[in-house]
Amino acid sequence: MQDAITSSAAILPQLPKAPTGIEGLDEITEGGLPKGRPTLVCGSAGCGKTLMGIEFLVRGILEYDEPGVLMAFEETGEELAANVTSLGFDLPGLQAQKKLKVDHVHIDRSEIEETGEYDLEGLFIRLGYAIDSIGAKRVVLDTIESLFSGFPNEAVLRSEIRRLFRWLKDKGVTTIITAERGEGSLTRQGLEEYVSDCVILLDNRVIDQITTRRLRIVKYRGSTHGTNEYPYLITEEGISVLPVTSLKLAHEVSDEVVSTGIPALDEMFGRKGFYKGSSVLITGTAGTAKTTLAAGFANEICRHQRRCLFFAFEESPQQLIRNMRSVGVDLGPWVEQGLLRIEASRPTLNGLEKHLVTLHKLIGEFRPDAVVIDPISNLVTVGNIAEVRSMLTRLIDYLKVNNITALFTSLINGRNIQQEMTEEGVSSLVDTWISVRDLEGVGERNRGISILKARGMAHSNQVREFVVTDHGIQLLDVVIGPSGIVTGAGRLTQQMQEQAQELAAQQEAERKDRELARKRRVLEATIDNLRTEFESVEEELRQINQEEQVRLEKLTEGRKQIATPAKKE
């Protein structure tokens, strides 16, 4: 039964949509605005209603070859053109190509004399002519409050609003109508949101002295859509909407492995490194060499002639290069070759959304194979934990979709080193989590590194001590004492004791070898003496045998002589 419902739903025609071309908005609306229907864009002053309408027209002309009409009731065509020039929108040029029609309608209530009924018939004629003259497919009316300022009668006003929306539908043009935010309602009149097929609410709020713009799809007839609040920015390239939950976990994965930049650390991973396109988090207290580990990874990426984008929130590019050169990691040549790009700024320079848009823009321009952010914990200064987590979630998803290996460093509270969650709460989002910590002993502080998790591969469970040398980070061999793994001076003491024990055992073995050699020589001498004595006895017996043999021979010969008779003469 369920399969039959699914198959029949797939056959049914879908609501036609007109893509806006605005980054992120088409993703939230699942294709764009309702084609041939009016969409209401409402919000308070300064939230970008007019800009959204103009960008909808310009993107439609440039990307989808759909001419448009802009009918403004507050600003003239020259003022609008000047306002959007900084965004790269050439309204006069589009008008010269007969792709755009800009019409300014001046309405002043004080100049209106009520002689009988006042309606919008003249506006319909004027707007219809503008649409027909260029074959417009898109229309923007900015703003509707100015249009209805001449209607003191509320009943007539509501009737004309309905008639305007119906007329636009009958014309078959995709329309954006901007409206000001009302008291207790989305618009001043409180009716436009009910007769519109799609309602987009823009909000401009200030939280902790930081401005944040939010967008929400209030309703969308005939289509599913994102229902959350989405941050958006007005940049030099127009409006950019940043979806929070619309990205799906359907990205491709790679079996390729990239090195950490430290051979001994690679050995702690079952696959000898990180998976390409994975996300890596390095956490630790201050002074545990998190930046050095990140720089070593960036250096390894560039060493294989791949690009790396490094975002530094605490050091300038020159300071970072100088400091890393002192530990044997020279990033300067990679910067000169264009393989490494270091972007340094204070987190408080922009809000979280601006940082995210900057990341997206630079990644799109530089096309890196790896991205390093050092540290993400500084972002807490420009947003609360939930906002930072949301921003990092979107960033991690974006990097995964583009198969970019990401490495983040994060500062954790030294009073709670064993905590299982970072302040940003992203430890559960990353694929690999490396912890660097202080190993404090008697009168000294050492560094240790361990792998808390590594999705998709086996990894070591040891806490390895490491040192930062002139040649980079070096992991030390594990030394086990009577009470477990020892580090620092204890490790050296344990190694000296082991060396002394090895020397004593070696000397004892050599003494035993010498004793054995002496016993072997004594034994061999005894054997020689016995052999000599045996030879003497053997010689004496041989002599006796020979003499006895001679005696017997003589005795036999004598007997023969006696037995033989003498010859007669």
Coordinates of C-alpha atoms in Angstrom, one line a residue:
M1 CA 0.0 0.0 0.0
Q2 CA 2.8 2.4 0.9
D3 CA 4.6 1.6 -2.3
A4 CA 1.5 2.4 -4.3
I5 CA 1.2 5.8 -2.5
T6 CA 4.8 6.5 -3.2
S7 CA 4.6 5.7 -6.9
S8 CA 1.4 7.7 -7.4
A9 CA 3.0 10.7 -5.6
A10 CA 6.0 10.5 -7.9
I11 CA 3.7 10.6 -11.0
L12 CA 1.8 13.7 -9.7
P13 CA 3.1 17.0 -11.2
Q14 CA 5.2 19.1 -8.9
L15 CA 4.7 22.8 -8.2
P16 CA 6.7 24.8 -10.8
K17 CA 9.3 27.0 -9.2
A18 CA 11.4 29.9 -10.4
P19 CA 15.0 29.7 -9.0
T20 CA 16.1 33.0 -7.4
G21 CA 19.9 32.5 -8.0
I22 CA 20.4 33.7 -4.5
E23 CA 23.0 31.5 -2.7
G24 CA 21.3 29.3 -0.2
L25 CA 17.8 30.6 -0.7
D26 CA 17.0 28.1 -3.5
E27 CA 18.2 25.3 -1.2
I28 CA 15.9 26.3 1.6
T29 CA 12.9 26.7 -0.7
E30 CA 13.8 23.5 -2.5
G31 CA 14.0 25.0 -5.9
G32 CA 13.0 28.6 -5.7
L33 CA 9.9 30.8 -5.4
P34 CA 6.5 29.7 -6.7
K35 CA 6.5 30.3 -10.5
G36 CA 3.8 32.6 -11.7
R37 CA 2.6 33.5 -8.2
P38 CA 3.3 36.4 -5.7
T39 CA 5.8 36.0 -2.9
L40 CA 5.7 38.4 0.1
V41 CA 9.0 39.6 1.6
C42 CA 8.5 41.4 4.8
G43 CA 10.7 42.8 7.5
S44 CA 11.8 45.8 9.4
A45 CA 14.0 48.7 8.1
G46 CA 17.5 47.7 7.0
C47 CA 16.9 44.0 6.6
G48 CA 17.5 43.9 2.8
K49 CA 14.0 43.6 1.4
T50 CA 14.7 45.8 -1.6
L51 CA 18.0 44.2 -2.2
M52 CA 16.5 40.8 -2.3
G53 CA 13.9 41.9 -4.9
I54 CA 16.6 43.5 -7.1
E55 CA 18.9 40.5 -6.9
F56 CA 16.0 38.2 -7.7
L57 CA 15.5 40.3 -10.9
V58 CA 19.2 40.5 -11.8
R59 CA 19.9 36.9 -11.2
G60 CA 16.8 35.9 -13.3
I61 CA 18.1 38.0 -16.2
L62 CA 21.7 36.9 -16.1
E63 CA 21.3 33.3 -15.2
Y64 CA 17.9 32.3 -16.4
D65 CA 17.2 34.7 -19.2
E66 CA 14.0 35.9 -17.7
P67 CA 13.4 39.7 -18.1
G68 CA 12.0 41.6 -15.2
V69 CA 10.1 44.7 -14.1
L70 CA 11.0 46.7 -11.0
M71 CA 8.2 49.1 -9.8
A72 CA 9.4 51.2 -7.0
F73 CA 7.3 53.6 -4.9
E74 CA 9.9 55.1 -2.6
E75 CA 13.2 55.4 -4.5
T76 CA 13.8 56.6 -8.1
G77 CA 15.5 54.4 -10.7
E78 CA 18.7 56.4 -10.4
E79 CA 18.8 56.0 -6.7
L80 CA 18.2 52.3 -6.9
A81 CA 20.9 51.9 -9.6
A82 CA 23.4 53.8 -7.5
N83 CA 22.6 51.7 -4.4
V84 CA 23.3 48.3 -6.0
T85 CA 26.4 49.4 -8.1
S86 CA 28.7 48.3 -5.3
L87 CA 27.3 44.8 -5.6
G88 CA 28.2 44.6 -9.3
F89 CA 24.6 45.0 -10.5
D90 CA 24.4 47.2 -13.6
L91 CA 20.7 48.2 -13.8
P92 CA 21.2 50.9 -16.5
G93 CA 23.0 48.3 -18.7
L94 CA 20.2 45.8 -18.3
Q95 CA 17.6 48.4 -19.2
A96 CA 19.6 49.3 -22.3
Q97 CA 19.4 45.6 -23.3
K98 CA 15.6 45.7 -22.9
K99 CA 16.0 43.0 -20.2
L100 CA 14.9 45.2 -17.3
K101 CA 12.2 47.8 -16.8
V102 CA 12.5 50.2 -13.9
D103 CA 9.4 52.4 -13.2
H104 CA 9.2 54.8 -10.3
V105 CA 5.6 55.6 -9.2
H106 CA 5.2 58.6 -6.9
I107 CA 2.2 58.4 -4.6
D108 CA 1.5 61.2 -2.1
R109 CA -1.6 60.9 0.0
S110 CA -1.8 64.7 0.4
E111 CA -2.1 65.1 -3.3
I112 CA -4.9 62.6 -3.7
E113 CA -8.4 64.1 -3.9
E114 CA -11.1 61.5 -3.1
T115 CA -13.6 62.1 -5.9
G116 CA -15.6 58.9 -5.9
E117 CA -13.8 55.6 -5.6
Y118 CA -10.0 55.4 -5.8
D119 CA -8.6 52.1 -7.1
L120 CA -5.6 50.6 -8.7
E121 CA -6.8 50.3 -12.3
G122 CA -4.3 52.9 -13.5
L123 CA -1.5 50.9 -11.8
F124 CA -2.6 47.7 -13.5
I125 CA -2.5 49.4 -16.9
R126 CA 1.0 50.9 -16.2
L127 CA 2.4 47.6 -14.8
G128 CA 0.8 45.6 -17.6
Y129 CA 2.4 47.8 -20.3
A130 CA 5.8 47.4 -18.6
I131 CA 5.5 43.7 -18.5
D132 CA 4.4 43.3 -22.1
S133 CA 7.0 45.8 -23.4
I134 CA 9.9 43.5 -22.6
G135 CA 8.1 40.1 -22.1
A136 CA 8.8 40.2 -18.4
K137 CA 8.7 36.9 -16.4
R138 CA 9.6 38.5 -13.0
V139 CA 8.2 41.5 -11.2
V140 CA 9.1 43.3 -8.0
L141 CA 6.9 45.8 -6.2
D142 CA 8.7 47.8 -3.6
T143 CA 7.0 48.6 -1.2
I144 CA 3.3 47.8 -0.9
E145 CA 2.7 50.3 2.0
S146 CA 3.5 53.3 -0.2
L147 CA 1.1 51.9 -2.8
F148 CA -1.8 51.7 -0.4
S149 CA -1.3 55.0 1.3
G150 CA -4.1 56.5 -0.7
F151 CA -6.7 54.2 0.7
P152 CA -8.2 55.5 4.0
N153 CA -11.1 53.1 3.8
E154 CA -9.9 49.7 5.2
A155 CA -12.6 47.7 3.4
V156 CA -11.6 49.2 0.1
L157 CA -7.9 48.6 0.9
R158 CA -8.4 44.9 1.6
S159 CA -10.4 44.5 -1.6
E160 CA -7.7 46.2 -3.6
I161 CA -5.0 44.1 -2.1
R162 CA -6.8 40.9 -3.0
R163 CA -7.4 42.3 -6.5
L164 CA -3.7 43.1 -7.0
F165 CA -2.6 39.6 -6.0
R166 CA -5.2 38.1 -8.2
W167 CA -4.2 40.3 -11.2
L168 CA -0.6 39.3 -10.7
K169 CA -1.5 35.6 -10.7
D170 CA -3.6 36.0 -13.8
K171 CA -0.6 37.7 -15.5
G172 CA 1.5 34.6 -14.8
V173 CA 4.5 36.5 -13.6
T174 CA 6.7 35.5 -10.6
T175 CA 6.4 38.4 -8.3
I176 CA 8.1 39.6 -5.1
I177 CA 6.2 42.2 -3.1
T178 CA 8.1 43.8 -0.2
A179 CA 6.2 45.0 2.9
E180 CA 7.1 46.6 6.2
R181 CA 6.8 44.7 9.4
G182 CA 3.6 45.5 11.4
E183 CA 2.8 45.7 15.1
G184 CA 1.7 42.2 16.1
S185 CA 1.5 41.0 12.5
L186 CA 3.9 40.4 9.6
T187 CA 2.8 43.4 7.7
R188 CA 1.2 46.8 8.4
Q189 CA -2.2 45.8 6.9
G190 CA -2.1 42.2 8.3
L191 CA -3.7 40.8 5.1
E192 CA -0.9 40.5 2.6
E193 CA 0.6 37.4 4.3
Y194 CA -2.7 35.6 3.9
V195 CA -3.2 36.2 0.2
S196 CA 0.4 35.5 -0.7
D197 CA 1.5 32.0 -1.8
C198 CA 4.9 32.3 -0.2
V199 CA 5.9 34.5 2.7
I200 CA 9.6 35.2 3.6
L201 CA 10.3 37.0 6.9
L202 CA 13.5 39.0 7.2
D203 CA 14.8 40.0 10.6
N204 CA 17.6 42.3 11.7
R205 CA 18.5 41.9 15.4
V206 CA 21.3 43.0 17.6
I207 CA 22.6 40.5 20.2
D208 CA 25.5 41.5 22.5
Q209 CA 26.3 44.4 20.2
I210 CA 26.6 42.2 17.2
T211 CA 24.2 42.5 14.3
T212 CA 22.6 39.3 13.0
R213 CA 20.2 39.0 10.1
R214 CA 17.8 36.0 10.0
L215 CA 15.5 34.6 7.4
R216 CA 12.5 32.4 7.8
I217 CA 10.0 30.9 5.4
V218 CA 6.7 31.5 7.1
K219 CA 4.6 29.7 4.6
Y220 CA 4.9 28.1 1.1
R221 CA 1.7 26.8 -0.5
G222 CA 2.1 23.6 -2.4
S223 CA 5.7 22.9 -1.4
T224 CA 7.8 21.7 1.5
H225 CA 10.5 24.0 2.7
G226 CA 13.0 24.7 5.5
T227 CA 11.2 25.9 8.6
N228 CA 14.1 27.1 10.7
E229 CA 15.6 30.5 11.0
Y230 CA 18.6 30.9 8.7
P231 CA 21.3 33.5 9.1
Y232 CA 22.0 35.6 6.0
L233 CA 24.5 38.2 5.0
I234 CA 24.6 41.1 2.6
T235 CA 28.1 41.0 1.1
E236 CA 29.7 42.7 -1.9
E237 CA 28.3 39.9 -4.0
G238 CA 24.7 40.2 -2.8
I239 CA 22.7 38.2 -0.4
S240 CA 24.0 34.9 1.0
V241 CA 21.7 32.6 3.0
L242 CA 23.4 30.0 5.2
P243 CA 21.3 26.9 5.6
V244 CA 21.6 25.2 9.0
T245 CA 19.9 21.9 8.6
S246 CA 19.1 21.6 4.9
L247 CA 22.4 19.8 4.1
K248 CA 22.0 16.1 3.9
L249 CA 24.5 13.5 5.0
A250 CA 25.0 12.1 1.5
H251 CA 28.5 13.2 0.6
E252 CA 31.1 10.9 -1.0
V253 CA 34.0 9.5 1.1
S254 CA 37.5 8.7 0.2
D255 CA 39.8 5.8 1.3
E256 CA 42.9 7.9 0.6
V257 CA 45.0 8.7 3.7
V258 CA 46.9 11.9 4.3
S259 CA 49.8 12.1 6.8
T260 CA 49.7 14.1 10.0
G261 CA 53.1 15.5 9.3
I262 CA 54.7 13.6 12.2
P263 CA 55.8 10.0 11.3
A264 CA 55.6 8.7 14.9
L265 CA 52.1 10.1 15.2
D266 CA 51.1 8.4 11.9
E267 CA 52.2 5.1 13.5
M268 CA 49.5 5.6 16.2
F269 CA 46.8 5.3 13.5
G270 CA 45.9 2.0 12.0
R271 CA 46.0 3.5 8.5
K272 CA 49.0 5.7 9.1
G273 CA 47.2 9.1 9.0
F274 CA 43.8 10.8 8.5
Y275 CA 41.3 9.9 5.9
K276 CA 41.1 12.6 3.1
G277 CA 38.0 14.7 3.5
S278 CA 37.7 13.9 7.2
S279 CA 37.5 16.4 10.1
V280 CA 40.1 16.4 12.8
L281 CA 40.0 18.2 16.2
I282 CA 43.1 18.9 18.3
T283 CA 42.2 20.0 21.9
G284 CA 44.5 21.0 24.7
T285 CA 45.4 23.6 27.3
A286 CA 47.5 26.6 26.5
G287 CA 51.1 25.8 25.6
T288 CA 50.5 22.2 24.5
A289 CA 51.8 22.8 20.9
K290 CA 48.3 22.7 19.2
T291 CA 49.4 25.3 16.7
T292 CA 52.7 23.5 16.0
L293 CA 50.8 20.3 15.3
A294 CA 48.4 22.2 12.9
A295 CA 51.4 23.9 11.2
G296 CA 53.1 20.5 10.8
F297 CA 50.0 19.2 9.1
A298 CA 49.8 22.2 6.8
N299 CA 53.5 21.8 5.9
E300 CA 52.9 18.1 5.0
I301 CA 50.0 19.0 2.8
C302 CA 52.1 21.6 0.9
R303 CA 55.0 19.2 0.7
H304 CA 52.9 17.0 -1.5
Q305 CA 52.1 20.0 -3.8
R306 CA 48.6 20.4 -2.5
R307 CA 46.9 23.5 -1.3
C308 CA 46.2 24.4 2.3
L309 CA 44.1 27.3 3.7
F310 CA 45.2 28.4 7.2
F311 CA 42.9 30.6 9.3
A312 CA 44.7 32.1 12.3
F313 CA 42.7 33.9 15.0
E314 CA 45.6 34.6 17.3
E315 CA 48.7 35.3 15.2
S316 CA 49.6 37.3 12.2
P317 CA 50.9 35.5 9.1
Q318 CA 54.4 36.9 9.7
Q319 CA 54.4 35.9 13.4
L320 CA 53.1 32.4 12.6
I321 CA 55.8 31.8 9.9
R322 CA 58.6 33.1 12.3
N323 CA 57.4 31.0 15.2
M324 CA 57.1 27.8 13.2
R325 CA 60.5 28.3 11.6
S326 CA 62.0 28.1 15.0
V327 CA 60.7 24.5 15.4
G328 CA 61.8 23.4 12.0
V329 CA 58.6 24.0 10.1
D330 CA 59.2 26.6 7.4
L331 CA 55.9 27.8 5.9
G332 CA 57.4 30.7 4.0
P333 CA 58.3 28.9 0.8
W334 CA 54.8 27.4 0.5
V335 CA 53.3 30.9 0.8
E336 CA 55.6 32.2 -1.9
Q337 CA 54.6 29.2 -4.2
G338 CA 50.9 29.8 -3.7
L339 CA 50.3 26.5 -2.0
L340 CA 49.6 27.9 1.4
R341 CA 47.3 30.9 2.1
I342 CA 47.2 32.3 5.7
E343 CA 44.2 34.4 6.6
A344 CA 44.6 36.1 10.0
S345 CA 42.0 38.2 11.8
R346 CA 40.5 38.7 15.2
P347 CA 37.2 36.8 15.7
T348 CA 35.5 39.9 17.0
L349 CA 36.1 41.6 13.6
N350 CA 32.9 40.0 12.3
G351 CA 30.0 37.9 13.5
L352 CA 29.8 34.1 13.1
E353 CA 27.8 34.3 9.8
K354 CA 30.4 36.7 8.3
H355 CA 33.2 34.4 9.3
L356 CA 31.3 31.5 7.7
V357 CA 30.7 33.4 4.5
T358 CA 34.3 34.5 4.4
L359 CA 35.3 30.8 4.7
H360 CA 33.0 29.8 1.9
K361 CA 34.3 32.6 -0.3
L362 CA 38.0 31.9 0.2
I363 CA 37.5 28.1 -0.2
G364 CA 35.7 28.8 -3.5
E365 CA 38.5 31.0 -4.7
F366 CA 41.5 29.1 -3.4
R367 CA 40.2 25.5 -3.9
P368 CA 42.3 24.0 -1.1
D369 CA 42.8 20.3 -0.3
A370 CA 43.0 21.1 3.4
V371 CA 41.7 23.8 5.8
V372 CA 43.2 24.6 9.2
I373 CA 41.4 26.8 11.7
D374 CA 43.4 27.8 14.8
P375 CA 41.6 28.0 17.2
I376 CA 37.9 27.6 17.0
S377 CA 37.5 28.3 20.7
N378 CA 38.0 32.0 20.0
L379 CA 34.7 32.1 18.1
V380 CA 32.9 31.8 21.5
T381 CA 33.8 35.5 21.9
V382 CA 31.4 36.5 19.1
G383 CA 28.5 34.1 19.8
N384 CA 27.1 31.7 22.3
I385 CA 27.8 28.0 22.4
A386 CA 24.7 27.0 20.4
E387 CA 25.5 29.6 17.6
V388 CA 29.1 28.5 17.5
R389 CA 28.1 24.8 17.3
S390 CA 25.6 25.6 14.5
M391 CA 28.2 27.5 12.6
L392 CA 30.8 24.8 12.9
T393 CA 28.3 22.1 12.0
R394 CA 27.5 23.9 8.7
L395 CA 31.3 24.4 8.1
I396 CA 32.1 20.8 8.7
D397 CA 29.3 19.6 6.4
Y398 CA 30.4 22.1 3.7
L399 CA 34.0 20.8 3.9
K400 CA 32.9 17.2 3.8
V401 CA 30.7 17.8 0.7
N402 CA 33.8 19.2 -1.0
N403 CA 36.1 16.4 0.2
I404 CA 38.4 18.9 2.0
T405 CA 40.4 17.7 5.0
A406 CA 39.7 19.9 7.9
L407 CA 41.8 20.4 11.1
F408 CA 40.6 22.5 14.0
T409 CA 42.4 23.3 17.2
S410 CA 40.5 24.2 20.4
L411 CA 41.6 25.5 23.7
I412 CA 40.0 23.7 26.7
N413 CA 39.8 24.7 30.3
G414 CA 42.9 23.5 32.2
R415 CA 40.8 22.9 35.3
N416 CA 38.8 20.2 33.5
I417 CA 41.4 18.5 31.3
Q418 CA 39.6 15.2 31.3
Q419 CA 36.4 16.6 30.0
E420 CA 34.8 14.6 27.2
M421 CA 33.2 17.6 25.5
T422 CA 34.8 20.7 24.2
E423 CA 33.3 24.1 24.9
E424 CA 32.0 24.3 21.3
G425 CA 30.5 20.9 21.6
V426 CA 31.9 19.7 18.2
S427 CA 33.9 16.7 19.5
S428 CA 31.0 14.4 18.5
L429 CA 30.9 15.9 15.0
V430 CA 34.5 15.4 14.0
D431 CA 35.9 12.1 12.7
T432 CA 39.2 12.2 14.6
W433 CA 39.9 13.7 18.0
I434 CA 43.4 14.2 19.3
S435 CA 44.1 15.4 22.8
V436 CA 47.3 17.1 23.9
R437 CA 47.8 17.7 27.6
D438 CA 50.2 18.6 30.3
L439 CA 51.9 15.7 32.2
E440 CA 52.9 17.4 35.4
G441 CA 55.5 15.6 37.6
V442 CA 57.6 16.5 40.5
G443 CA 58.9 20.0 39.7
E444 CA 58.4 19.8 35.9
R445 CA 55.8 19.9 33.2
N446 CA 55.9 17.6 30.1
R447 CA 53.6 17.2 27.2
G448 CA 51.6 14.1 26.2
I449 CA 49.5 13.2 23.2
S450 CA 46.7 10.6 22.8
I451 CA 44.0 9.7 20.3
L452 CA 40.5 9.8 21.8
K453 CA 38.8 8.6 18.7
A454 CA 39.4 7.9 15.0
R455 CA 36.4 6.8 13.0
G456 CA 37.0 4.0 10.5
M457 CA 40.4 2.9 11.7
A458 CA 42.1 1.3 14.7
H459 CA 44.3 3.6 16.8
S460 CA 46.7 3.5 19.7
N461 CA 45.4 3.8 23.2
Q462 CA 48.7 5.1 24.7
V463 CA 49.5 8.5 26.0
R464 CA 52.8 9.3 24.3
E465 CA 55.2 12.0 25.6
F466 CA 56.5 14.4 23.0
V467 CA 58.9 17.2 22.8
V468 CA 59.2 20.3 20.5
T469 CA 62.7 20.4 19.1
D470 CA 64.5 22.4 16.4
H471 CA 63.4 19.8 14.0
G472 CA 59.7 19.7 14.8
I473 CA 57.7 17.5 17.2
Q474 CA 59.2 14.2 18.2
L475 CA 57.3 11.5 20.1
L476 CA 59.4 9.7 22.7
D477 CA 59.5 6.0 23.3
V478 CA 57.2 4.7 26.0
V479 CA 59.0 3.9 29.3
I480 CA 57.2 1.8 31.9
G481 CA 58.2 2.0 35.5
P482 CA 57.0 0.2 38.6
S483 CA 53.9 2.3 38.8
G484 CA 53.2 2.6 35.0
I485 CA 54.3 4.9 32.2
V486 CA 56.9 7.5 33.4
T487 CA 57.7 10.8 31.8
G488 CA 60.2 13.6 32.1
A489 CA 63.0 13.2 34.7
G490 CA 61.3 10.0 35.9
R491 CA 61.6 8.6 32.4
L492 CA 65.3 9.6 32.3
T493 CA 65.9 8.1 35.7
Q494 CA 64.1 4.9 34.7
Q495 CA 66.1 4.8 31.5
M496 CA 69.4 5.2 33.5
Q497 CA 68.4 2.5 35.8
E498 CA 67.5 0.2 32.9
Q499 CA 70.8 1.0 31.3
A500 CA 72.7 0.3 34.6
Q501 CA 70.8 -3.0 34.9
E502 CA 71.6 -3.9 31.3
L503 CA 75.3 -3.0 31.9
A504 CA 75.4 -5.1 35.1
A505 CA 73.7 -8.0 33.3
Q506 CA 76.2 -7.7 30.5
Q507 CA 79.1 -7.6 32.8
E508 CA 77.8 -10.7 34.7
A509 CA 77.3 -12.5 31.4
E510 CA 80.9 -11.6 30.4
R511 CA 82.2 -12.8 33.8
K512 CA 80.4 -16.1 33.3
D513 CA 81.8 -16.4 29.8
R514 CA 85.3 -15.9 31.2
E515 CA 84.8 -18.4 34.0
L516 CA 83.4 -20.9 31.4
A517 CA 86.5 -20.3 29.2
R518 CA 88.8 -20.9 32.2
K519 CA 87.0 -24.1 33.0
R520 CA 87.2 -25.1 29.4
R521 CA 90.9 -24.5 29.4
V522 CA 91.4 -26.5 32.7
L523 CA 89.3 -29.3 31.2
E524 CA 91.2 -29.3 28.0
A525 CA 94.5 -29.3 30.0
T526 CA 93.3 -32.2 32.1
I527 CA 92.3 -34.0 28.9
D528 CA 95.7 -33.4 27.5
N529 CA 97.4 -34.7 30.6
L530 CA 95.2 -37.8 30.6
R531 CA 95.9 -38.3 26.9
T532 CA 99.6 -38.0 27.5
E533 CA 99.5 -40.4 30.4
F534 CA 97.4 -42.8 28.3
E535 CA 99.9 -42.5 25.5
S536 CA 102.8 -43.3 27.9
V537 CA 101.0 -46.4 29.3
E538 CA 100.1 -47.3 25.7
E539 CA 103.7 -47.0 24.7
E540 CA 104.9 -49.0 27.7
L541 CA 102.4 -51.8 26.9
R542 CA 103.4 -51.8 23.3
Q543 CA 107.1 -52.1 24.4
I544 CA 106.2 -55.0 26.7
N545 CA 104.2 -56.7 23.9
Q546 CA 107.1 -56.3 21.5
E547 CA 109.6 -57.8 24.0
E548 CA 107.3 -60.6 24.8
Q549 CA 106.9 -61.2 21.1
V550 CA 110.6 -61.4 20.6
R551 CA 111.1 -63.7 23.5
L552 CA 108.4 -66.0 22.2
E553 CA 109.9 -66.0 18.8
K554 CA 113.3 -66.9 20.2
L555 CA 111.8 -69.6 22.4
T556 CA 110.1 -71.1 19.4
E557 CA 113.3 -71.0 17.3
G558 CA 115.2 -72.7 20.1
R559 CA 112.8 -75.4 20.3
K560 CA 112.9 -76.0 16.6
Q561 CA 116.7 -76.3 16.8
I562 CA 116.5 -78.8 19.6
A563 CA 113.9 -80.9 17.8
T564 CA 116.0 -81.1 14.6
P565 CA 118.6 -84.1 14.7
A566 CA 122.2 -83.4 13.9
K567 CA 123.6 -84.6 10.5
K568 CA 126.0 -87.5 10.3
E569 CA 129.3 -86.9 8.7

